Amino acid sequence: MINLNKKMLFRDIEKFSFDNILIPGTNQTITIKSGKMRIMKNPFYSVDSSDTAEIKRYALETLRADLVGIADIKRFAGAPLRMSPQGIMPAARSVIVMAVHHPDAAMERGGLEHPQVIGPYAIQYSMNWRLDDMSYRMSRFLEDMGFEAVPIASSNIWRYRGYKDLTAQFAPDVSHMHCAVAAGLAEFGFNGLAITPEFGAHQRYVTVITDAVLTPTPLLEPGSVCDNCMICRRECRSGALSKEINGWNEVKIEDKTYRYANKNLWRCAWGEHFDLDLDLPIPEHVDEKVIMEATVKYGRRAGEMGSCQRYCLPRHLRYFDKEYTNAPRRRRHFIPHPELKEAPFHRGIFEKIRAVAAEWGADNVLVASRDSVREKLSIDIDTLLPGAVSIVSMIACRNPFEADLTNPRAHENRFDNAVSPILIQAGYDAVRMLENIGHTAGQFFEFPEEKLQQLLAVPGKKLHTITFLTDAPLPETGWEIVSNKPCTQDVRSLTRRLRREMKMRECDLVGIAPAERIDALVPQLQKIYDDEIELVASNKADTIYKPYDPEIVEMPRKVTGTGDYLSGARSVIMLGLRMPRKTVDITARTPAEAAGPYVFAQYETIMRLRVLAWNLIGNLEAAGFHAAMAVDLHGTGSVCWNPRGNYPDAFSNVFAAAASGLGTISECGSIVTPEFGSNVRFVAVITDAPLEYDEVARNVQTQCGSCSKGCLKSCSTSAFTTRHEVELEGVKWGFHKIDINRCNWAKRYSLVAKEGNQYTGWDLDEAFPEAAELGILKEKLAESLRKVPQIEKIRPCNFEQCLLGCPHSREQK
C-alpha cells in the first residue's frame, strides 16, 4: 500500500501500478476506472489489472455494454453446483457480467394500456439477441487473449423442474441475476430482480465464465439500491409478489447477505412465460398442472411486460409524470443544459449515430423532422412518443437476390433472417447514444414502415427500414436514398478488401473458390443424396404450449449448385466461425452436466455468420456485383432443433468449405479445419464477382484412419450408412452418408434423450423403428412427436453426439 499526497495529479497516478492507494489521514481509497478517479470508502480494492482493463474496454467500447462487472469465483461458493460457474467450468477463476439497458421510452411508454400490450417494450427480444452476440464475442476475445471461456446464453435455456439433486425450478445454466449481484453490478430487490444504481431493474445481463484471474468489482451493500417501496408488489397482475410467498431466498456472497421474496415461479410465469391472459381469474394456487390446463382451455393472449420490472426504480432515480406515463420515470445521469435547447444538435454525436448504423450494416440513415413526417406520411409522431421532434430510419437497400427453391430449407437463406436484427441493433445503439446525452428515444412504436418504404422505393432494390423516434432535434438528411456508385477494382484489390472487411468483423476463416469448382461436386453428390425422402414435421397446434399436433410431409432431397442461388455466379466465398473450444469440451462432462452452452454456440455462430454475410454482400454490391447467401449451399446437411428454432447442423456447407480450401472431410462427414478441428460453422456467399481463389487443401490430415470411429459408434439411431467418396481436383474425401430421417429423429425432433435433452430434465427417449417402411416410419414419427413434453418442446437442447465423440472436436477420455 502506498500513501499519496492529495495534490498528486491523476495523470501521474496512472503511470504507476499500485495495488492500493490510500489517501493519508482518511479511510478512503482511490480507484481508477474508465479513465476517471473515484474516491471510495474502504475496504480496499486493487486498481484493475491490465487484462481486466482490456476486457472492460472491449465490453464497453466494442460490444457497447452499458455496464460490466467481474466476480471472483470464490463468490459462488454457496451456489448449487449444477447451477454454478464452477459446476460448468471447474477451472473457472472469474465471471464476467455485461448489461444493456432498456431505453426509458420502452419502459415508460410500453405497457401503458395493459402489460400484455407491450408496444415499444418489444425491444426486449432484440436485447436478448444483442446479449447473445456479446457473450459469444467476449468468449472469443478471451480465447484470443490466451484464456479459456464458456459463454452463456442470454435466456430460453432452462431446466423447468430442476435436474437430479438440483431442486430449483426454471433453472438456467447459471443465473445472470445472481451473477450480476456477485459481479458488483446490482443487488436483489424485493421482487427478485437484480437492480442497479444506474437503471434500477431496467436492464438485462449476460455472463461469460473464464479461467482468467481478473480484478473483481466491489460488491454493492445489501439494501443500498432497493428501498422496499413495494410498488412492484402493488402492480403485479399475477399476484406473484403478494400471494404464495414462502419467506425469503437468501444469498451469501463474501461477508454480505442479500435476500429477495421466495415467490411461486409458476404463478409468476402465468403471463410472463406462458402468455396467459392476466385478466383471467387466476387460481389461489398455481402449479404446472394449472398452467397446462389453462393453456389448453384459453390459449395465448400475448407476452407480458413484467410490471415488477417496469415499476422498479430506486428512490434516487424515480420521479412521476402522470401526464406522460403511469410508471415511474428515470432521472438521467446526463441532462442537456437548458441554454442549449435551441442550439444546433451536436454534429459529432450525429455522425456517431450514422457511423454505428454503417458498422452494423445499414446502407442509409434517414433523418426527418416532425413537420416533414407529417407532410410526407400524414402522421404526427408526437402522438406516438410525446415530445418527439425527429425520426431516424435505419435503411437497408439491396438487390433482392434470394434463392427461390423447392428445397424446404430455402427460407433459411432469405435476407430477412439477417437484416431485421441488424437494423434493430443499429437503432438500439443510436437510441442509447441519445439517452446518454439526456434525450428520449425509442423503437417499436406503431410507425408506418410500409408507407415509408413505398415513399422511398428504388427501382430494382428491396428496402428494409427500422425507425425510431426521439425528442432530439437532429439535422435532417432529406428523403432521397443514396446508392453507392460501383467502384472499379481489380480482382486482387477487391479480394483483399473483402478479406480485410471480414477480419475486421472478427471472422475466423475465409475461403474463396470459383463457382465451377463448387458445381463440380454437384453430380457426385446427386448420386449420393438426390431423391432420398426426408420426413419433415411441423406442429399444427394453434399455440406453442399446447400438445404437439404433428403434420408430416414427404420431401425429396435435392442437391443444389451455385446457379440455384444466383444466375451467372462466378465465385463462392465461405465464411467460418468457431465454437468456443471450452464450450465443446465441457458439454455434459462437468458437474453441472450442462447441454446449454453447446446449444447456444450452435445457433449463435449461425446468427453471427448471417451478420457477416450481409455485410460482405453489401461490399460486393458497392463494387457493382450481385450476391446471395446460403447456409447449406449443396443442401446435404440438416438442422438441429434448439430454443431459437431449427438451425443448420454441423454437416451443412461442409463440401463447399472443403472445396474453398478450409479443410478436409472426416469419416462422419464433418469438416476438419487445421485451426479449429470440427468446431466451425459456415455460411456461403455466392457472387458474380471474379476473385482470387484459394486452392483445395491437400495437406490436412485427419485421425480417421487410426481412430476408433467414436463418431459412428456414438450415434444412437445408427444414422451412418454406406461409405462414399467424392473427388475434386485430385483430392479425395471419404465419408459415411447420414440417413437423414434417422439423424433427424434425434436432433431435429428431440426424440433421443442422450442427444442433449436428458440433461435438461426430459425423460422422453424413443427408439428409432428399425426396418420400418416409409409409411410406417411416418406414423411412428407422428406418434412419438405427440409425446414431446408440452412445456419443454419450445426450448429443446439438442447437440450433435457424433461430433462430441470425435477427437477433432474435443479430447476423448
mmCIF file of N, CA and C in Angstrom, residues 514-618:
data_model
loop_
_atom_site.group_PDB
_atom_site.id
_atom_site.type_symbol
_atom_site.label_atom_id
_atom_site.label_comp_id
_atom_site.label_asym_id
_atom_site.label_seq_id
_atom_site.Cartn_x
_atom_site.Cartn_y
_atom_site.Cartn_z
ATOM 1 N N PRO A 514 -13.763 -20.797 -57.102
ATOM 2 C CA PRO A 514 -14.555 -20.494 -58.303
ATOM 3 C C PRO A 514 -15.856 -21.292 -58.282
ATOM 4 N N ALA A 515 -16.898 -20.721 -58.837
ATOM 5 C CA ALA A 515 -18.193 -21.408 -58.838
ATOM 6 C C ALA A 515 -18.099 -22.758 -59.548
ATOM 7 N N GLU A 516 -17.278 -22.832 -60.603
ATOM 8 C CA GLU A 516 -17.153 -24.095 -61.332
ATOM 9 C C GLU A 516 -16.660 -25.223 -60.430
ATOM 10 N N ARG A 517 -15.759 -24.894 -59.499
ATOM 11 C CA ARG A 517 -15.243 -25.926 -58.592
ATOM 12 C C ARG A 517 -16.334 -26.411 -57.644
ATOM 13 N N ILE A 518 -17.125 -25.471 -57.117
ATOM 14 C CA ILE A 518 -18.230 -25.847 -56.232
ATOM 15 C C ILE A 518 -19.235 -26.712 -56.986
ATOM 16 N N ASP A 519 -19.520 -26.333 -58.218
ATOM 17 C CA ASP A 519 -20.520 -27.060 -59.012
ATOM 18 C C ASP A 519 -20.010 -28.401 -59.504
ATOM 19 N N ALA A 520 -18.689 -28.577 -59.559
ATOM 20 C CA ALA A 520 -18.137 -29.865 -59.971
ATOM 21 C C ALA A 520 -18.512 -30.972 -58.996
ATOM 22 N N LEU A 521 -18.844 -30.590 -57.773
ATOM 23 C CA LEU A 521 -19.252 -31.585 -56.774
ATOM 24 C C LEU A 521 -20.706 -32.014 -56.943
ATOM 25 N N VAL A 522 -21.508 -31.197 -57.625
ATOM 26 C CA VAL A 522 -22.953 -31.443 -57.670
ATOM 27 C C VAL A 522 -23.303 -32.812 -58.244
ATOM 28 N N PRO A 523 -22.802 -33.204 -59.440
ATOM 29 C CA PRO A 523 -23.188 -34.524 -59.964
ATOM 30 C C PRO A 523 -22.747 -35.677 -59.064
ATOM 31 N N GLN A 524 -21.607 -35.535 -58.396
ATOM 32 C CA GLN A 524 -21.173 -36.595 -57.481
ATOM 33 C C GLN A 524 -22.092 -36.692 -56.265
ATOM 34 N N LEU A 525 -22.468 -35.535 -55.729
ATOM 35 C CA LEU A 525 -23.333 -35.523 -54.553
ATOM 36 C C LEU A 525 -24.763 -35.925 -54.905
ATOM 37 N N GLN A 526 -25.190 -35.632 -56.122
ATOM 38 C CA GLN A 526 -26.538 -36.038 -56.533
ATOM 39 C C GLN A 526 -26.694 -37.552 -56.492
ATOM 40 N N LYS A 527 -25.653 -38.266 -56.886
ATOM 41 C CA LYS A 527 -25.719 -39.726 -56.870
ATOM 42 C C LYS A 527 -25.878 -40.265 -55.442
ATOM 43 N N ILE A 528 -25.428 -39.480 -54.468
ATOM 44 C CA ILE A 528 -25.459 -39.933 -53.075
ATOM 45 C C ILE A 528 -26.727 -39.475 -52.359
ATOM 46 N N TYR A 529 -27.172 -38.244 -52.629
ATOM 47 C CA TYR A 529 -28.236 -37.644 -51.831
ATOM 48 C C TYR A 529 -29.569 -37.469 -52.550
ATOM 49 N N ASP A 530 -29.555 -37.259 -53.861
ATOM 50 C CA ASP A 530 -30.791 -36.910 -54.546
ATOM 51 C C ASP A 530 -31.871 -37.971 -54.386
ATOM 52 N N ASP A 531 -33.095 -37.486 -54.208
ATOM 53 C CA ASP A 531 -34.319 -38.295 -54.142
ATOM 54 C C ASP A 531 -34.478 -39.096 -52.852
ATOM 55 N N GLU A 532 -33.547 -38.954 -51.920
ATOM 56 C CA GLU A 532 -33.809 -39.515 -50.593
ATOM 57 C C GLU A 532 -35.020 -38.772 -50.013
ATOM 58 N N ILE A 533 -35.966 -39.506 -49.448
ATOM 59 C CA ILE A 533 -37.181 -38.885 -48.929
ATOM 60 C C ILE A 533 -36.970 -38.478 -47.470
ATOM 61 N N GLU A 534 -37.090 -37.192 -47.210
ATOM 62 C CA GLU A 534 -36.989 -36.680 -45.843
ATOM 63 C C GLU A 534 -38.390 -36.436 -45.294
ATOM 64 N N LEU A 535 -38.632 -36.913 -44.089
ATOM 65 C CA LEU A 535 -39.901 -36.642 -43.417
ATOM 66 C C LEU A 535 -39.775 -35.322 -42.664
ATOM 67 N N VAL A 536 -40.557 -34.341 -43.083
ATOM 68 C CA VAL A 536 -40.498 -33.007 -42.492
ATOM 69 C C VAL A 536 -41.770 -32.780 -41.687
ATOM 70 N N ALA A 537 -41.611 -32.609 -40.378
ATOM 71 C CA ALA A 537 -42.756 -32.466 -39.480
ATOM 72 C C ALA A 537 -42.917 -31.021 -39.053
ATOM 73 N N SER A 538 -44.141 -30.605 -38.872
ATOM 74 C CA SER A 538 -44.463 -29.297 -38.307
ATOM 75 C C SER A 538 -45.579 -29.467 -37.291
ATOM 76 N N ASN A 539 -45.690 -28.497 -36.398
ATOM 77 C CA ASN A 539 -46.674 -28.556 -35.314
ATOM 78 C C ASN A 539 -47.884 -27.715 -35.693
ATOM 79 N N LYS A 540 -49.050 -28.344 -35.821
ATOM 80 C CA LYS A 540 -50.270 -27.640 -36.223
ATOM 81 C C LYS A 540 -51.002 -27.008 -35.049
ATOM 82 N N ALA A 541 -50.564 -27.262 -33.818
ATOM 83 C CA ALA A 541 -51.249 -26.697 -32.651
ATOM 84 C C ALA A 541 -51.291 -25.181 -32.762
ATOM 85 N N ASP A 542 -52.422 -24.586 -32.367
ATOM 86 C CA ASP A 542 -52.578 -23.148 -32.571
ATOM 87 C C ASP A 542 -51.860 -22.302 -31.533
ATOM 88 N N THR A 543 -51.347 -22.900 -30.473
ATOM 89 C CA THR A 543 -50.481 -22.179 -29.542
ATOM 90 C C THR A 543 -49.302 -23.074 -29.194
ATOM 91 N N ILE A 544 -48.191 -22.443 -28.879
ATOM 92 C CA ILE A 544 -46.947 -23.202 -28.734
ATOM 93 C C ILE A 544 -46.946 -24.126 -27.522
ATOM 94 N N TYR A 545 -47.755 -23.825 -26.491
ATOM 95 C CA TYR A 545 -47.706 -24.643 -25.289
ATOM 96 C C TYR A 545 -48.731 -25.763 -25.287
ATOM 97 N N LYS A 546 -49.564 -25.831 -26.305
ATOM 98 C CA LYS A 546 -50.481 -26.961 -26.406
ATOM 99 C C LYS A 546 -49.702 -28.200 -26.837
ATOM 100 N N PRO A 547 -50.248 -29.400 -26.606
ATOM 101 C CA PRO A 547 -49.550 -30.621 -27.025
ATOM 102 C C PRO A 547 -49.224 -30.607 -28.517
ATOM 103 N N TYR A 548 -48.139 -31.241 -28.870
ATOM 104 C CA TYR A 548 -47.674 -31.295 -30.257
ATOM 105 C C TYR A 548 -48.732 -31.993 -31.124
ATOM 106 N N ASP A 549 -49.125 -31.321 -32.191
ATOM 107 C CA ASP A 549 -50.089 -31.871 -33.150
ATOM 108 C C ASP A 549 -49.373 -31.976 -34.493
ATOM 109 N N PRO A 550 -48.747 -33.126 -34.791
ATOM 110 C CA PRO A 550 -47.834 -33.200 -35.930
ATOM 111 C C PRO A 550 -48.532 -33.274 -37.286
ATOM 112 N N GLU A 551 -47.931 -32.589 -38.241
ATOM 113 C CA GLU A 551 -48.260 -32.749 -39.655
ATOM 114 C C GLU A 551 -46.962 -33.083 -40.360
ATOM 115 N N ILE A 552 -46.942 -34.196 -41.093
ATOM 116 C CA ILE A 552 -45.699 -34.688 -41.675
ATOM 117 C C ILE A 552 -45.856 -34.832 -43.185
ATOM 118 N N VAL A 553 -44.888 -34.258 -43.902
ATOM 119 C CA VAL A 553 -44.893 -34.360 -45.364
ATOM 120 C C VAL A 553 -43.620 -35.074 -45.810
ATOM 121 N N GLU A 554 -43.702 -35.708 -46.969
ATOM 122 C CA GLU A 554 -42.554 -36.374 -47.561
ATOM 123 C C GLU A 554 -41.896 -35.417 -48.548
ATOM 124 N N MET A 555 -40.616 -35.152 -48.344
ATOM 125 C CA MET A 555 -39.909 -34.161 -49.147
ATOM 126 C C MET A 555 -38.665 -34.792 -49.778
ATOM 127 N N PRO A 556 -38.637 -34.934 -51.109
ATOM 128 C CA PRO A 556 -37.424 -35.470 -51.754
ATOM 129 C C PRO A 556 -36.266 -34.487 -51.597
ATOM 130 N N ARG A 557 -35.098 -34.985 -51.274
ATOM 131 C CA ARG A 557 -33.926 -34.121 -51.183
ATOM 132 C C ARG A 557 -33.408 -33.776 -52.572
ATOM 133 N N LYS A 558 -32.819 -32.585 -52.669
ATOM 134 C CA LYS A 558 -32.296 -32.116 -53.943
ATOM 135 C C LYS A 558 -30.963 -31.422 -53.720
ATOM 136 N N VAL A 559 -29.926 -31.937 -54.341
ATOM 137 C CA VAL A 559 -28.616 -31.286 -54.279
ATOM 138 C C VAL A 559 -28.650 -30.058 -55.176
ATOM 139 N N THR A 560 -28.140 -28.948 -54.678
ATOM 140 C CA THR A 560 -28.176 -27.683 -55.412
ATOM 141 C C THR A 560 -26.768 -27.167 -55.670
ATOM 142 N N GLY A 561 -26.669 -26.280 -56.655
ATOM 143 C CA GLY A 561 -25.398 -25.665 -57.008
ATOM 144 C C GLY A 561 -25.519 -24.154 -57.009
ATOM 145 N N THR A 562 -24.471 -23.480 -57.437
ATOM 146 C CA THR A 562 -24.446 -22.022 -57.353
ATOM 147 C C THR A 562 -25.527 -21.372 -58.198
ATOM 148 N N GLY A 563 -25.867 -21.980 -59.356
ATOM 149 C CA GLY A 563 -26.878 -21.415 -60.233
ATOM 150 C C GLY A 563 -28.264 -21.413 -59.641
ATOM 151 N N ASP A 564 -28.497 -22.253 -58.639
ATOM 152 C CA ASP A 564 -29.801 -22.260 -57.968
ATOM 153 C C ASP A 564 -29.971 -21.043 -57.069
ATOM 154 N N TYR A 565 -28.878 -20.365 -56.769
ATOM 155 C CA TYR A 565 -28.929 -19.190 -55.903
ATOM 156 C C TYR A 565 -28.743 -17.897 -56.681
ATOM 157 N N LEU A 566 -27.898 -17.936 -57.724
ATOM 158 C CA LEU A 566 -27.566 -16.700 -58.431
ATOM 159 C C LEU A 566 -27.165 -17.027 -59.861
ATOM 160 N N SER A 567 -27.904 -16.469 -60.796
ATOM 161 C CA SER A 567 -27.568 -16.662 -62.203
ATOM 162 C C SER A 567 -26.249 -15.966 -62.512
ATOM 163 N N GLY A 568 -25.387 -16.651 -63.231
ATOM 164 C CA GLY A 568 -24.105 -16.063 -63.601
ATOM 165 C C GLY A 568 -23.080 -16.069 -62.493
ATOM 166 N N ALA A 569 -23.249 -16.935 -61.496
ATOM 167 C CA ALA A 569 -22.299 -16.993 -60.376
ATOM 168 C C ALA A 569 -20.898 -17.320 -60.871
ATOM 169 N N ARG A 570 -19.911 -16.628 -60.299
ATOM 170 C CA ARG A 570 -18.517 -16.869 -60.679
ATOM 171 C C ARG A 570 -17.659 -17.287 -59.487
ATOM 172 N N SER A 571 -18.069 -16.904 -58.275
ATOM 173 C CA SER A 571 -17.240 -17.183 -57.099
ATOM 174 C C SER A 571 -18.123 -17.548 -55.913
ATOM 175 N N VAL A 572 -17.545 -18.291 -54.985
ATOM 176 C CA VAL A 572 -18.192 -18.610 -53.710
ATOM 177 C C VAL A 572 -17.206 -18.252 -52.598
ATOM 178 N N ILE A 573 -17.676 -17.432 -51.661
ATOM 179 C CA ILE A 573 -16.867 -17.044 -50.501
ATOM 180 C C ILE A 573 -17.435 -17.760 -49.287
ATOM 181 N N MET A 574 -16.623 -18.573 -48.651
ATOM 182 C CA MET A 574 -17.048 -19.305 -47.455
ATOM 183 C C MET A 574 -16.532 -18.589 -46.214
ATOM 184 N N LEU A 575 -17.439 -18.308 -45.296
ATOM 185 C CA LEU A 575 -17.101 -17.665 -44.032
ATOM 186 C C LEU A 575 -17.292 -18.675 -42.905
ATOM 187 N N GLY A 576 -16.315 -18.764 -42.011
ATOM 188 C CA GLY A 576 -16.392 -19.724 -40.916
ATOM 189 C C GLY A 576 -16.197 -19.069 -39.565
ATOM 190 N N LEU A 577 -16.998 -19.501 -38.579
ATOM 191 C CA LEU A 577 -16.855 -19.059 -37.194
ATOM 192 C C LEU A 577 -16.727 -20.281 -36.295
ATOM 193 N N ARG A 578 -15.836 -20.156 -35.330
ATOM 194 C CA ARG A 578 -15.582 -21.273 -34.423
ATOM 195 C C ARG A 578 -16.554 -21.282 -33.251
ATOM 196 N N MET A 579 -16.777 -22.457 -32.714
ATOM 197 C CA MET A 579 -17.435 -22.594 -31.426
ATOM 198 C C MET A 579 -16.350 -22.496 -30.351
ATOM 199 N N PRO A 580 -16.593 -21.789 -29.247
ATOM 200 C CA PRO A 580 -15.564 -21.700 -28.201
ATOM 201 C C PRO A 580 -15.117 -23.097 -27.759
ATOM 202 N N ARG A 581 -13.818 -23.319 -27.723
ATOM 203 C CA ARG A 581 -13.306 -24.678 -27.507
ATOM 204 C C ARG A 581 -13.719 -25.251 -26.148
ATOM 205 N N LYS A 582 -13.774 -24.407 -25.126
ATOM 206 C CA LYS A 582 -14.132 -24.922 -23.807
ATOM 207 C C LYS A 582 -15.610 -25.285 -23.746
ATOM 208 N N THR A 583 -16.426 -24.574 -24.506
ATOM 209 C CA THR A 583 -17.846 -24.913 -24.575
ATOM 210 C C THR A 583 -18.031 -26.345 -25.042
ATOM 211 N N VAL A 584 -17.295 -26.734 -26.073
ATOM 212 C CA VAL A 584 -17.399 -28.102 -26.583
ATOM 213 C C VAL A 584 -16.818 -29.081 -25.573
ATOM 214 N N ASP A 585 -15.709 -28.717 -24.982
ATOM 215 C CA ASP A 585 -15.010 -29.631 -24.074
ATOM 216 C C ASP A 585 -15.847 -29.994 -22.843
ATOM 217 N N ILE A 586 -16.602 -29.038 -22.298
ATOM 218 C CA ILE A 586 -17.313 -29.284 -21.034
ATOM 219 C C ILE A 586 -18.706 -29.885 -21.228
ATOM 220 N N THR A 587 -19.185 -29.990 -22.461
ATOM 221 C CA THR A 587 -20.565 -30.407 -22.698
ATOM 222 C C THR A 587 -20.875 -31.762 -22.060
ATOM 223 N N ALA A 588 -21.821 -31.736 -21.111
ATOM 224 C CA ALA A 588 -22.308 -32.945 -20.429
ATOM 225 C C ALA A 588 -21.203 -33.716 -19.715
ATOM 226 N N ARG A 589 -20.088 -33.051 -19.405
ATOM 227 C CA ARG A 589 -18.964 -33.733 -18.761
ATOM 228 C C ARG A 589 -18.708 -33.247 -17.345
ATOM 229 N N THR A 590 -18.875 -31.971 -17.122
ATOM 230 C CA THR A 590 -18.524 -31.386 -15.836
ATOM 231 C C THR A 590 -19.698 -31.542 -14.862
ATOM 232 N N PRO A 591 -19.504 -31.229 -13.569
ATOM 233 C CA PRO A 591 -20.565 -31.482 -12.581
ATOM 234 C C PRO A 591 -21.930 -30.891 -12.916
ATOM 235 N N ALA A 592 -21.979 -29.779 -13.631
ATOM 236 C CA ALA A 592 -23.277 -29.178 -13.982
ATOM 237 C C ALA A 592 -24.018 -30.019 -15.015
ATOM 238 N N GLU A 593 -23.315 -30.879 -15.746
ATOM 239 C CA GLU A 593 -23.898 -31.693 -16.819
ATOM 240 C C GLU A 593 -24.727 -30.829 -17.768
ATOM 241 N N ALA A 594 -24.151 -29.731 -18.193
ATOM 242 C CA ALA A 594 -24.900 -28.748 -18.982
ATOM 243 C C ALA A 594 -24.796 -29.031 -20.472
ATOM 244 N N ALA A 595 -25.951 -28.963 -21.137
ATOM 245 C CA ALA A 595 -26.001 -29.023 -22.599
ATOM 246 C C ALA A 595 -26.143 -27.634 -23.196
ATOM 247 N N GLY A 596 -26.613 -26.684 -22.382
ATOM 248 C CA GLY A 596 -26.949 -25.357 -22.877
ATOM 249 C C GLY A 596 -25.836 -24.617 -23.581
ATOM 250 N N PRO A 597 -24.601 -24.576 -23.035
ATOM 251 C CA PRO A 597 -23.548 -23.815 -23.712
ATOM 252 C C PRO A 597 -23.266 -24.293 -25.134
ATOM 253 N N TYR A 598 -23.303 -25.604 -25.360
ATOM 254 C CA TYR A 598 -23.064 -26.119 -26.716
ATOM 255 C C TYR A 598 -24.201 -25.705 -27.638
ATOM 256 N N VAL A 599 -25.429 -25.838 -27.162
ATOM 257 C CA VAL A 599 -26.602 -25.491 -27.969
ATOM 258 C C VAL A 599 -26.572 -24.004 -28.313
ATOM 259 N N PHE A 600 -26.194 -23.182 -27.336
ATOM 260 C CA PHE A 600 -26.077 -21.754 -27.574
ATOM 261 C C PHE A 600 -25.058 -21.469 -28.670
ATOM 262 N N ALA A 601 -23.896 -22.113 -28.596
ATOM 263 C CA ALA A 601 -22.864 -21.888 -29.608
ATOM 264 C C ALA A 601 -23.320 -22.351 -30.982
ATOM 265 N N GLN A 602 -24.131 -23.418 -31.016
ATOM 266 C CA GLN A 602 -24.684 -23.904 -32.285
ATOM 267 C C GLN A 602 -25.409 -22.801 -33.032
ATOM 268 N N TYR A 603 -26.372 -22.171 -32.342
ATOM 269 C CA TYR A 603 -27.182 -21.199 -33.065
ATOM 270 C C TYR A 603 -26.530 -19.824 -33.135
ATOM 271 N N GLU A 604 -25.720 -19.469 -32.162
ATOM 272 C CA GLU A 604 -25.130 -18.125 -32.177
ATOM 273 C C GLU A 604 -24.116 -17.975 -33.302
ATOM 274 N N THR A 605 -23.381 -19.034 -33.617
ATOM 275 C CA THR A 605 -22.441 -18.940 -34.741
ATOM 276 C C THR A 605 -23.198 -18.642 -36.034
ATOM 277 N N ILE A 606 -24.359 -19.266 -36.221
ATOM 278 C CA ILE A 606 -25.145 -19.019 -37.431
ATOM 279 C C ILE A 606 -25.692 -17.597 -37.441
ATOM 280 N N MET A 607 -26.191 -17.127 -36.290
ATOM 281 C CA MET A 607 -26.677 -15.748 -36.218
ATOM 282 C C MET A 607 -25.582 -14.761 -36.610
ATOM 283 N N ARG A 608 -24.405 -14.970 -36.061
ATOM 284 C CA ARG A 608 -23.299 -14.053 -36.332
ATOM 285 C C ARG A 608 -22.829 -14.180 -37.774
ATOM 286 N N LEU A 609 -22.833 -15.400 -38.319
ATOM 287 C CA LEU A 609 -22.437 -15.599 -39.710
ATOM 288 C C LEU A 609 -23.373 -14.862 -40.662
ATOM 289 N N ARG A 610 -24.655 -14.807 -40.340
ATOM 290 C CA ARG A 610 -25.597 -14.078 -41.191
ATOM 291 C C ARG A 610 -25.278 -12.579 -41.192
ATOM 292 N N VAL A 611 -24.843 -12.060 -40.048
ATOM 293 C CA VAL A 611 -24.435 -10.655 -39.999
ATOM 294 C C VAL A 611 -23.213 -10.441 -40.887
ATOM 295 N N LEU A 612 -22.246 -11.355 -40.807
ATOM 296 C CA LEU A 612 -21.046 -11.238 -41.637
ATOM 297 C C LEU A 612 -21.401 -11.310 -43.118
ATOM 298 N N ALA A 613 -22.267 -12.261 -43.478
ATOM 299 C CA ALA A 613 -22.642 -12.428 -44.882
ATOM 300 C C ALA A 613 -23.359 -11.196 -45.408
ATOM 301 N N TRP A 614 -24.250 -10.632 -44.591
ATOM 302 C CA TRP A 614 -24.972 -9.432 -45.013
ATOM 303 C C TRP A 614 -23.992 -8.297 -45.345
ATOM 304 N N ASN A 615 -23.013 -8.103 -44.511
ATOM 305 C CA ASN A 615 -22.061 -7.022 -44.738
ATOM 306 C C ASN A 615 -21.126 -7.318 -45.902
ATOM 307 N N LEU A 616 -20.773 -8.573 -46.085
ATOM 308 C CA LEU A 616 -19.946 -8.930 -47.232
ATOM 309 C C LEU A 616 -20.707 -8.682 -48.529
ATOM 310 N N ILE A 617 -21.987 -9.033 -48.552
ATOM 311 C CA ILE A 617 -22.812 -8.800 -49.735
ATOM 312 C C ILE A 617 -22.914 -7.300 -50.020
ATOM 313 N N GLY A 618 -23.001 -6.495 -48.965
ATOM 314 C CA GLY A 618 -23.015 -5.043 -49.151
ATOM 315 C C GLY A 618 -21.759 -4.539 -49.823
#
